[in-house]
PDB file of C-alpha atoms in Angstrom:
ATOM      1  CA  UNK B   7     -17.634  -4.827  -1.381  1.00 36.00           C
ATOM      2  CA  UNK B   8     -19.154  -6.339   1.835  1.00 37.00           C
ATOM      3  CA  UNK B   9     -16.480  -4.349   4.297  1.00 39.00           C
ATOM      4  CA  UNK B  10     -17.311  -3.847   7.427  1.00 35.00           C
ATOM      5  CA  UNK B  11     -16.294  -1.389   9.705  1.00 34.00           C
ATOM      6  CA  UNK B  12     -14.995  -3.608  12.459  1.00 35.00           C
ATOM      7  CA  UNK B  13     -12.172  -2.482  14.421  1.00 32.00           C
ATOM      8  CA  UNK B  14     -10.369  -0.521  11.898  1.00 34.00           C
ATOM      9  CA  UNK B  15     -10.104   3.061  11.685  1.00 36.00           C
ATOM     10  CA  UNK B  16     -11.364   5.530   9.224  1.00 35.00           C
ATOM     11  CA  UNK B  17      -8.478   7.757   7.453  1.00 37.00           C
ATOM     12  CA  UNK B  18      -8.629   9.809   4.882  1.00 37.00           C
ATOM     13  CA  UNK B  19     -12.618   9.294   5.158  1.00 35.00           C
ATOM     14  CA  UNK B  20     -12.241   6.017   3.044  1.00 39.00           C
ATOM     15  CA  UNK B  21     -12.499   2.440   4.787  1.00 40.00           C
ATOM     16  CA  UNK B  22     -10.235   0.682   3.901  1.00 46.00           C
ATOM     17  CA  UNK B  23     -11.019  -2.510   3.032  1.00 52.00           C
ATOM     18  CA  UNK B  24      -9.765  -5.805   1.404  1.00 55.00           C
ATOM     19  CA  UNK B  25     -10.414  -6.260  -1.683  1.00 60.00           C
ATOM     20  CA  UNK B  26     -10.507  -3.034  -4.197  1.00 66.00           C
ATOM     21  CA  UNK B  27     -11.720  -2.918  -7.582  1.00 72.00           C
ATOM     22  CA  UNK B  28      -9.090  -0.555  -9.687  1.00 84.00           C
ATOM     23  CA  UNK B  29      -5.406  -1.505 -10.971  1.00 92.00           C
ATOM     24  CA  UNK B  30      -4.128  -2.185  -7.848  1.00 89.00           C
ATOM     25  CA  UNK B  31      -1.364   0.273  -7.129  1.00 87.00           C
ATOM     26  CA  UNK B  32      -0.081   1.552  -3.093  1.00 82.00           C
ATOM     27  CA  UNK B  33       0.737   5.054  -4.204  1.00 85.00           C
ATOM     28  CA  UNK B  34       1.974   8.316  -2.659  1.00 84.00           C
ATOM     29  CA  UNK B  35       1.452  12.050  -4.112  1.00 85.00           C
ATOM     30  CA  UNK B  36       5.054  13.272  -5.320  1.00 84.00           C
ATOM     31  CA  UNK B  37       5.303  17.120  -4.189  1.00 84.00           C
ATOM     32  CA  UNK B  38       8.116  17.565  -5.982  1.00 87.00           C
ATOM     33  CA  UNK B  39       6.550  17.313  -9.797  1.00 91.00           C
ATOM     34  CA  UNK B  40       3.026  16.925  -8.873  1.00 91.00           C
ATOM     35  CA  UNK B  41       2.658  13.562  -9.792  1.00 92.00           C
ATOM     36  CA  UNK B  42       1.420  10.195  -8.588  1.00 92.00           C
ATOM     37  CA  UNK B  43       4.229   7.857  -7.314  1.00 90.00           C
ATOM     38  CA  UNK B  44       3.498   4.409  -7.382  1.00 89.00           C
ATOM     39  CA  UNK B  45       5.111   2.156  -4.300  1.00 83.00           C
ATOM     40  CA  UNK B  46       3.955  -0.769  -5.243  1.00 83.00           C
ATOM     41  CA  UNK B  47       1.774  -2.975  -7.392  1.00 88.00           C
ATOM     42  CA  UNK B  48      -0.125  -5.506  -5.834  1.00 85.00           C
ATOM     43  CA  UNK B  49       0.384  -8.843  -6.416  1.00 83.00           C
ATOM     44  CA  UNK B  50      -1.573 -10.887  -9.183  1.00 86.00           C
ATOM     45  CA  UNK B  51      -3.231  -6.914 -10.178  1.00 91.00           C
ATOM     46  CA  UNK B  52      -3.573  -5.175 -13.394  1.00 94.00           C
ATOM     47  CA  UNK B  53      -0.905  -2.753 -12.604  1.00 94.00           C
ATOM     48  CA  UNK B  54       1.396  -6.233 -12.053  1.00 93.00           C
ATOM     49  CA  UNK B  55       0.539  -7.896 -14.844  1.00 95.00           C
ATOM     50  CA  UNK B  56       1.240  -4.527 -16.889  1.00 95.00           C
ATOM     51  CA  UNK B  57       5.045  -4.703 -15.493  1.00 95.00           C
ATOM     52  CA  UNK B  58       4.653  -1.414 -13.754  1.00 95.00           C
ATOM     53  CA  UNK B  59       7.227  -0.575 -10.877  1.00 93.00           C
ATOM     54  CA  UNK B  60       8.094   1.143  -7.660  1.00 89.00           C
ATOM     55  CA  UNK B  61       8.708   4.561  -8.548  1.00 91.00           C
ATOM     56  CA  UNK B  62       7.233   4.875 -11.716  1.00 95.00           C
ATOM     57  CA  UNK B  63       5.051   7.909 -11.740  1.00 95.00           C
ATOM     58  CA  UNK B  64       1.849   8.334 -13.439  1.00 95.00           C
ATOM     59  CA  UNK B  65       1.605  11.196 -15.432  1.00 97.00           C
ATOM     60  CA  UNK B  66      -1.557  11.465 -16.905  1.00 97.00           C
ATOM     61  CA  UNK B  67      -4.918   9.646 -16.554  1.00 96.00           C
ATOM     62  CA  UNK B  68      -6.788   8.935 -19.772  1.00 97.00           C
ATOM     63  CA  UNK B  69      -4.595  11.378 -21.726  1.00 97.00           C
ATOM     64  CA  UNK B  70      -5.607  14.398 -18.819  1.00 97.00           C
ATOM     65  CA  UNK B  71      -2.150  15.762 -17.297  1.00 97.00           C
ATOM     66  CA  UNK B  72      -2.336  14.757 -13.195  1.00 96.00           C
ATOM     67  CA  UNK B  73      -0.975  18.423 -12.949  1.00 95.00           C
ATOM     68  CA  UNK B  74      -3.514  19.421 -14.538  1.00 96.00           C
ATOM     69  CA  UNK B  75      -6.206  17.940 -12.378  1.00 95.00           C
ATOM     70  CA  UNK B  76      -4.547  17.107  -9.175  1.00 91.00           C
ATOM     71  CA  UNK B  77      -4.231  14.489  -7.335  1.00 89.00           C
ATOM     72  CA  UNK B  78      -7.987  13.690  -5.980  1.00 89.00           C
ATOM     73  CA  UNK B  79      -9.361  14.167  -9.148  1.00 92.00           C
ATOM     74  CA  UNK B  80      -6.893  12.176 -11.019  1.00 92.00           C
ATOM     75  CA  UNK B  81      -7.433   9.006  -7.981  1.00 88.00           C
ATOM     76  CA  UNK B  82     -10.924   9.015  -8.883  1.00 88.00           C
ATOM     77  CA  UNK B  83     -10.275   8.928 -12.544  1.00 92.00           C
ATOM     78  CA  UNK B  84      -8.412   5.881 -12.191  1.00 91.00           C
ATOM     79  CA  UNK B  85     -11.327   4.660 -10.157  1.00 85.00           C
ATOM     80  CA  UNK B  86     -14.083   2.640 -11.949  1.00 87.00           C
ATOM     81  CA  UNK B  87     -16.096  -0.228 -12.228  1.00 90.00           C
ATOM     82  CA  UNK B  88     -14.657  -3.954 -12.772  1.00 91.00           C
ATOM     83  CA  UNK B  89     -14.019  -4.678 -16.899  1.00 95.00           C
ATOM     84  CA  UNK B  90     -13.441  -1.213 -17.784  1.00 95.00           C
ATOM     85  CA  UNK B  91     -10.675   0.540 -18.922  1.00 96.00           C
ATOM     86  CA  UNK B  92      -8.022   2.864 -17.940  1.00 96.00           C
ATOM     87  CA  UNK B  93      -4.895   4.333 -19.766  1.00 97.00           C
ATOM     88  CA  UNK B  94      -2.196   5.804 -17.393  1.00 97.00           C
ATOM     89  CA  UNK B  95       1.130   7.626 -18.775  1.00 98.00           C
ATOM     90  CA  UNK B  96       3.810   6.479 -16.736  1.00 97.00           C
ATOM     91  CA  UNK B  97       7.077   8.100 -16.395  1.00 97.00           C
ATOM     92  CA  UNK B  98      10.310   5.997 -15.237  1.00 96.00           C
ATOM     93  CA  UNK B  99      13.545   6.823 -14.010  1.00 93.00           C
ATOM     94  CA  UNK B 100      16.386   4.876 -15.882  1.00 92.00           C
ATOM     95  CA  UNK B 101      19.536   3.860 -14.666  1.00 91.00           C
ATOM     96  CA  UNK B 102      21.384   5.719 -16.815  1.00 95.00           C
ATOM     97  CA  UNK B 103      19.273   8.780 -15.197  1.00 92.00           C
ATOM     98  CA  UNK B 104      17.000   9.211 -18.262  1.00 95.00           C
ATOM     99  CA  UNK B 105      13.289   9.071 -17.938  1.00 95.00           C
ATOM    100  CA  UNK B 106      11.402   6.900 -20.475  1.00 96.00           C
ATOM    101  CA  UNK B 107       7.478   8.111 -20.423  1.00 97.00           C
ATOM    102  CA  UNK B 108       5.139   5.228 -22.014  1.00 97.00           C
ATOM    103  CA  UNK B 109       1.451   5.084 -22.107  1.00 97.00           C
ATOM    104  CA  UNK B 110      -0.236   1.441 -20.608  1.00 97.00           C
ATOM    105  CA  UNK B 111      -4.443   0.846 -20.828  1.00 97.00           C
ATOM    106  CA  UNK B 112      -5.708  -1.152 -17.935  1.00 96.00           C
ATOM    107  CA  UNK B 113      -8.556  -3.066 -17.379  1.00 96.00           C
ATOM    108  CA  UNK B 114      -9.678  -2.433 -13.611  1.00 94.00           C
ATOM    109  CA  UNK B 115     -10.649  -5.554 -11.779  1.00 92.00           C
ATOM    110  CA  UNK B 116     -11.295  -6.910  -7.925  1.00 86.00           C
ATOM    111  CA  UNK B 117      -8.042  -6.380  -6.480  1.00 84.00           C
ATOM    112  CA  UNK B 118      -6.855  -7.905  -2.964  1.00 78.00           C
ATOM    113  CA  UNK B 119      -5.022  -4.903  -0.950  1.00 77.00           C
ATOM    114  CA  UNK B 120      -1.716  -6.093   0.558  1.00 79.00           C
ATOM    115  CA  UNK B 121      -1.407  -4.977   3.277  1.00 78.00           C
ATOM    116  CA  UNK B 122       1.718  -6.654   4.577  1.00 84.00           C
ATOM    117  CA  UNK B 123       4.802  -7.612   3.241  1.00 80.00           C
ATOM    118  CA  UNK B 124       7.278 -10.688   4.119  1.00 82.00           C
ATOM    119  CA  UNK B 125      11.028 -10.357   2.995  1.00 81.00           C
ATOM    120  CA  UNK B 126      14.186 -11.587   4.794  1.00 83.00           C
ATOM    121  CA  UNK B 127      17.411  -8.515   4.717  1.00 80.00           C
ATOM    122  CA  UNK B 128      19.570  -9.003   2.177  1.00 80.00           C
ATOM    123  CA  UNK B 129      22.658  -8.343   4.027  1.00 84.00           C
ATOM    124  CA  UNK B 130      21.691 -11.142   6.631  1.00 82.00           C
ATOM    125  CA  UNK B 131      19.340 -13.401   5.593  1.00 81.00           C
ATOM    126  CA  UNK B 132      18.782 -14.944   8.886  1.00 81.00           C
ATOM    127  CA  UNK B 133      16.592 -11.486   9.606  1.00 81.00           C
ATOM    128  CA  UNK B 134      12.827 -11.667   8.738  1.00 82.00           C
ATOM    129  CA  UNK B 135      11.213  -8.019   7.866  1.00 82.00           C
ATOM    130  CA  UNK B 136       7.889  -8.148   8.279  1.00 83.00           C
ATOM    131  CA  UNK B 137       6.363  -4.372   6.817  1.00 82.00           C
ATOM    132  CA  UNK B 138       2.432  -3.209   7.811  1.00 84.00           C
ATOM    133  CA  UNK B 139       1.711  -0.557   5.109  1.00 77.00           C
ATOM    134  CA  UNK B 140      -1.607   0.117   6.358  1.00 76.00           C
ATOM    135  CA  UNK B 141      -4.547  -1.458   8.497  1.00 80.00           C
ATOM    136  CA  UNK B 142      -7.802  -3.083   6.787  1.00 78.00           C
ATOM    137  CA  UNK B 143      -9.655  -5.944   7.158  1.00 80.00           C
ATOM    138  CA  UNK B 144      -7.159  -8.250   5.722  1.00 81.00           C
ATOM    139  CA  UNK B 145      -4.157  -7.455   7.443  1.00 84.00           C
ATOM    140  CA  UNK B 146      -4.808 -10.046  10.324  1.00 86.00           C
ATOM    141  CA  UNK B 147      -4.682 -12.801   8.045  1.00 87.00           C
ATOM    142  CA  UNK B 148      -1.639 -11.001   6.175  1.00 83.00           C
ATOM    143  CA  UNK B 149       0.006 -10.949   9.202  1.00 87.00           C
ATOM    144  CA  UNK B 150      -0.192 -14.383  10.277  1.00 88.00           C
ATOM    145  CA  UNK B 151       0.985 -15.780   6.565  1.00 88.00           C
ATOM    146  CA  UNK B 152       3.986 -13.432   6.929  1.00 86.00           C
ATOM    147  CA  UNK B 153       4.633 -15.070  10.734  1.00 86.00           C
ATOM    148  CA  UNK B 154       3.927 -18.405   8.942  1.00 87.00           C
ATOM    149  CA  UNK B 155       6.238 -17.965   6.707  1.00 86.00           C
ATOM    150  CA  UNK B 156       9.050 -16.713   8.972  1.00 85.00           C
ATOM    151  CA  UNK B 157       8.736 -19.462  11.265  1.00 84.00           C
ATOM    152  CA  UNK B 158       8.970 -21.461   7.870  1.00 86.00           C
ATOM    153  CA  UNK B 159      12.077 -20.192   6.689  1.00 84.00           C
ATOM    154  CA  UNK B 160      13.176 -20.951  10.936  1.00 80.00           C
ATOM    155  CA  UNK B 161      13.753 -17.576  11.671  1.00 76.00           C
ATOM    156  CA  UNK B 162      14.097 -16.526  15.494  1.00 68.00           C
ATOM    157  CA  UNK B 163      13.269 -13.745  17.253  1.00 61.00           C
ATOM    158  CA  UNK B 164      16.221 -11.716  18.091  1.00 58.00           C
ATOM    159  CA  UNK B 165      15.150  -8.214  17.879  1.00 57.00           C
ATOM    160  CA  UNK B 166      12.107  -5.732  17.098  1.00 57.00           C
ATOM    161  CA  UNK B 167      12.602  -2.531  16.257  1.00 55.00           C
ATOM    162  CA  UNK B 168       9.977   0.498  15.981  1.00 52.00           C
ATOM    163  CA  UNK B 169       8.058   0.681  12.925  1.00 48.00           C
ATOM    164  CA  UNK B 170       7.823   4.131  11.054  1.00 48.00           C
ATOM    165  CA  UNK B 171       4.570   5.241   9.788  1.00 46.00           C
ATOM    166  CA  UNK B 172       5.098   6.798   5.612  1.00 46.00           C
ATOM    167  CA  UNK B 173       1.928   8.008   4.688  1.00 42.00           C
ATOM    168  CA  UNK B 174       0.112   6.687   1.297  1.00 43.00           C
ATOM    169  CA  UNK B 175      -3.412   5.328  -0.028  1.00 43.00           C
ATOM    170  CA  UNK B 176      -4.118   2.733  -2.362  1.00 43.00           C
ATOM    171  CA  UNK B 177      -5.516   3.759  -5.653  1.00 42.00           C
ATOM    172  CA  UNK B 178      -8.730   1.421  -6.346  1.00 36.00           C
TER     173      UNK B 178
END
């Protein structure tokens, strides 16, 4: 993928770089049911396009229960080479408290990994959150667009608070 190591540490014994090929997905392993959570889908990614969701949990990979194979085995199933094909089972939480489980075939492709994330509060819009999910080579220019932006939308500095580190990997 032409990372480099750079600055940036190695965790988890993966660099973490870029630009992924895979669906695209920040996820977290769900000790509670075994599963694979997914936090986010990364903009303009397969996983995106598909509609999938914060908190949806994949299920299965290719028809093989994640309980079944844990959660290594079923991240590298989901791995692959740009153009092919993957088929997750999903699980979501309704709002009525039901679950609705559906099946969704992905094609993996080149994926950039966002890395940071711009929003202003909702309670007070006038308050810029700017979120670092995890360090690779693209989070410098992430950053920047996110200060861009802030200064954009003429937000001031009035406080920083301490960030909190949640633990998760991107599935590529």
């Amino acid at each position: 993928s032409g990372c480099t190591y750079g600055n940036f540490a190695r965790r988890d014994k993966r660099l973490h770089c870029a630009v992924h090929v895979g669906v695209g997905v920040l996820i977290s392993y769900s000790e509670e049911d075994g599963l694979i959570e997914i936090l986010l889908p990364m903009e303009d990614s397969p996983a995106k396009a598909a509609g999938l969701e914060p908190g949806d949990k994949i299920v299965a990979v290719d028809g093989t229960p994640v309980v079944d194979i844990g959660y290594e085995e079923a991240i590298n199933r989901v791995k692959g080479e740009a153009g092919t094909e993957v088929t997750l089972t999903v699980s979501r939480l309704n709002v009525d408290g039901t679950t609705t489980e559906f099946t969704v075939t992905l094609t993996r492709a080149a994926v950039k990994n966002q890395t940071v994330l711009y929003s202003r509060a909702e309670a007070d819009p006038s308050i810029a959150i700017i979120r670092i999910l995890q360090f690779d080579d693209g989070t410098p220019n992430q950053f920047a667009a996110a200060l861009a932006q802030m200064k954009k939308d003429n937000i001031e500095k009035k406080k920083e608070e301490k960030l909190t580190w949640q633990q998760s990997l991107v599935l590529y």
